[in-house]
Tab-separated table of C-alpha atoms in Angstrom:
chain	number	residue	atom	x	y	z
T	1	MET	CA	-2.825	20.001	-7.911
T	2	ARG	CA	-2.179	21.702	-4.603
T	3	GLY	CA	0.278	19.046	-3.478
T	4	SER	CA	2.812	19.461	-6.266
T	5	GLN	CA	3.337	22.555	-8.379
T	6	ARG	CA	5.304	20.501	-10.890
T	7	MET	CA	2.408	18.049	-11.319
T	8	ALA	CA	-0.102	20.906	-11.565
T	9	LEU	CA	1.876	22.560	-14.364
T	10	TRP	CA	2.240	19.244	-16.170
T	11	LEU	CA	-1.524	18.634	-16.004
T	12	LEU	CA	-2.456	22.170	-17.054
T	13	ASN	CA	-0.105	22.003	-20.029
T	14	HIS	CA	-0.983	18.429	-21.016
T	15	ARG	CA	-1.677	18.018	-24.725
T	16	TRP	CA	-4.991	16.174	-24.306
T	17	PHE	CA	-6.313	17.050	-20.866
T	18	GLY	CA	-4.941	20.560	-20.235
T	19	SER	CA	-7.772	22.547	-21.808
T	20	TYR	CA	-10.425	20.488	-20.004
T	21	ILE	CA	-8.705	20.895	-16.652
T	22	ARG	CA	-8.206	24.652	-17.156
T	23	ASP	CA	-11.864	25.131	-18.137
T	24	PHE	CA	-13.051	23.142	-15.113
T	25	HIS	CA	-10.584	24.785	-12.723
T	26	GLU	CA	-11.480	28.302	-13.895
T	27	ASN	CA	-15.231	27.513	-13.678
T	28	ARG	CA	-15.748	28.281	-17.375
T	29	GLY	CA	-17.878	25.181	-17.870
T	30	LEU	CA	-17.672	21.983	-19.874
T	31	THR	CA	-19.195	21.077	-23.217
T	32	VAL	CA	-22.002	18.525	-23.282
T	33	GLN	CA	-19.694	16.171	-25.193
T	34	THR	CA	-17.055	16.422	-22.446
T	35	LYS	CA	-19.640	15.761	-19.756
T	36	VAL	CA	-20.994	12.704	-21.572
T	37	ARG	CA	-17.499	11.290	-22.138
T	38	ALA	CA	-16.545	11.766	-18.483
T	39	ILE	CA	-19.752	10.149	-17.241
T	40	VAL	CA	-19.454	7.184	-19.633
T	41	VAL	CA	-15.809	6.535	-18.696
T	42	MET	CA	-16.662	6.767	-14.999
T	43	TRP	CA	-19.592	4.316	-15.257
T	44	VAL	CA	-17.577	1.844	-17.332
T	45	SER	CA	-14.805	1.883	-14.725
T	46	LEU	CA	-17.323	1.513	-11.888
T	47	ALA	CA	-18.989	-1.402	-13.682
T	48	LEU	CA	-15.617	-3.075	-14.193
T	49	SER	CA	-14.787	-2.542	-10.521
T	50	ALA	CA	-18.134	-3.999	-9.490
T	51	TYR	CA	-17.508	-7.021	-11.704
T	52	ILE	CA	-14.067	-7.634	-10.179
T	53	VAL	CA	-15.001	-7.103	-6.509
T	54	PRO	CA	-16.346	-10.312	-4.931
T	55	LEU	CA	-18.348	-8.580	-2.155
T	56	VAL	CA	-21.927	-7.756	-3.096
T	57	TRP	CA	-22.272	-4.887	-0.606
T	58	VAL	CA	-19.222	-3.179	-2.131
T	59	ARG	CA	-20.827	-3.416	-5.570
T	60	TRP	CA	-23.876	-1.557	-4.282
T	61	PHE	CA	-21.684	0.938	-2.446
T	62	LEU	CA	-20.035	1.884	-5.779
T	63	LEU	CA	-23.358	3.384	-6.863
T	64	VAL	CA	-23.024	6.219	-4.342
T	65	PRO	CA	-19.998	7.996	-5.887
T	66	GLY	CA	-21.260	7.166	-9.374
T	67	ILE	CA	-24.612	8.864	-8.809
T	68	CYS	CA	-23.103	11.817	-6.929
T	69	VAL	CA	-20.448	12.554	-9.565
T	70	THR	CA	-22.978	12.139	-12.378
T	71	VAL	CA	-25.318	14.675	-10.773
T	72	TYR	CA	-22.412	17.046	-10.044
T	73	LEU	CA	-21.086	16.948	-13.604
T	74	TRP	CA	-24.507	17.298	-15.171
T	75	ARG	CA	-25.292	20.344	-13.010
T	76	PHE	CA	-21.900	21.959	-13.705
T	77	LYS	CA	-21.990	24.937	-16.098
T	78	THR	CA	-22.376	23.886	-19.750
T	79	ARG	CA	-20.438	25.654	-22.479
T	80	GLY	CA	-21.433	25.943	-26.112
T	81	PRO	CA	-20.676	23.036	-28.478
T	82	LEU	CA	-17.516	24.696	-29.813
T	83	GLY	CA	-16.231	25.527	-26.354
T	84	ASN	CA	-16.972	29.238	-26.753
T	85	ASP	CA	-17.937	31.393	-23.811
T	86	ALA	CA	-21.644	31.391	-24.675
T	87	THR	CA	-23.208	29.054	-22.145
T	88	ILE	CA	-26.182	26.820	-22.839
T	89	SER	CA	-27.303	26.622	-19.234
T	90	ASP	CA	-26.018	27.366	-15.744
C-alpha cells in the first residue's frame, strides 16, 4: 500500500476486501470468522504449492510461513462476531 497511493485507495475501497483491510490496518481487530477463513485459504494454497513443487525440502520449508502467519493471525486482536468494537480478547 505504501508503493502506490492509487492501489492503496483501490484496496481500501474494494467492495469485498475493503472493510477487512481497513480493520486490520487500523488495528481494530478481526472477527473469528475472518481469521478462520484467512487461515484456511492460506493452508489450502500452501498445500497446493507443496503438491506442485517437486523438491521435498521446499515442501517442508513452506511450513515455516504457514505456522508463523497462523500464530500471528490467531494472536491478533479479535472483534465481536458482528464486527462491533467490543473485543473478545486481545
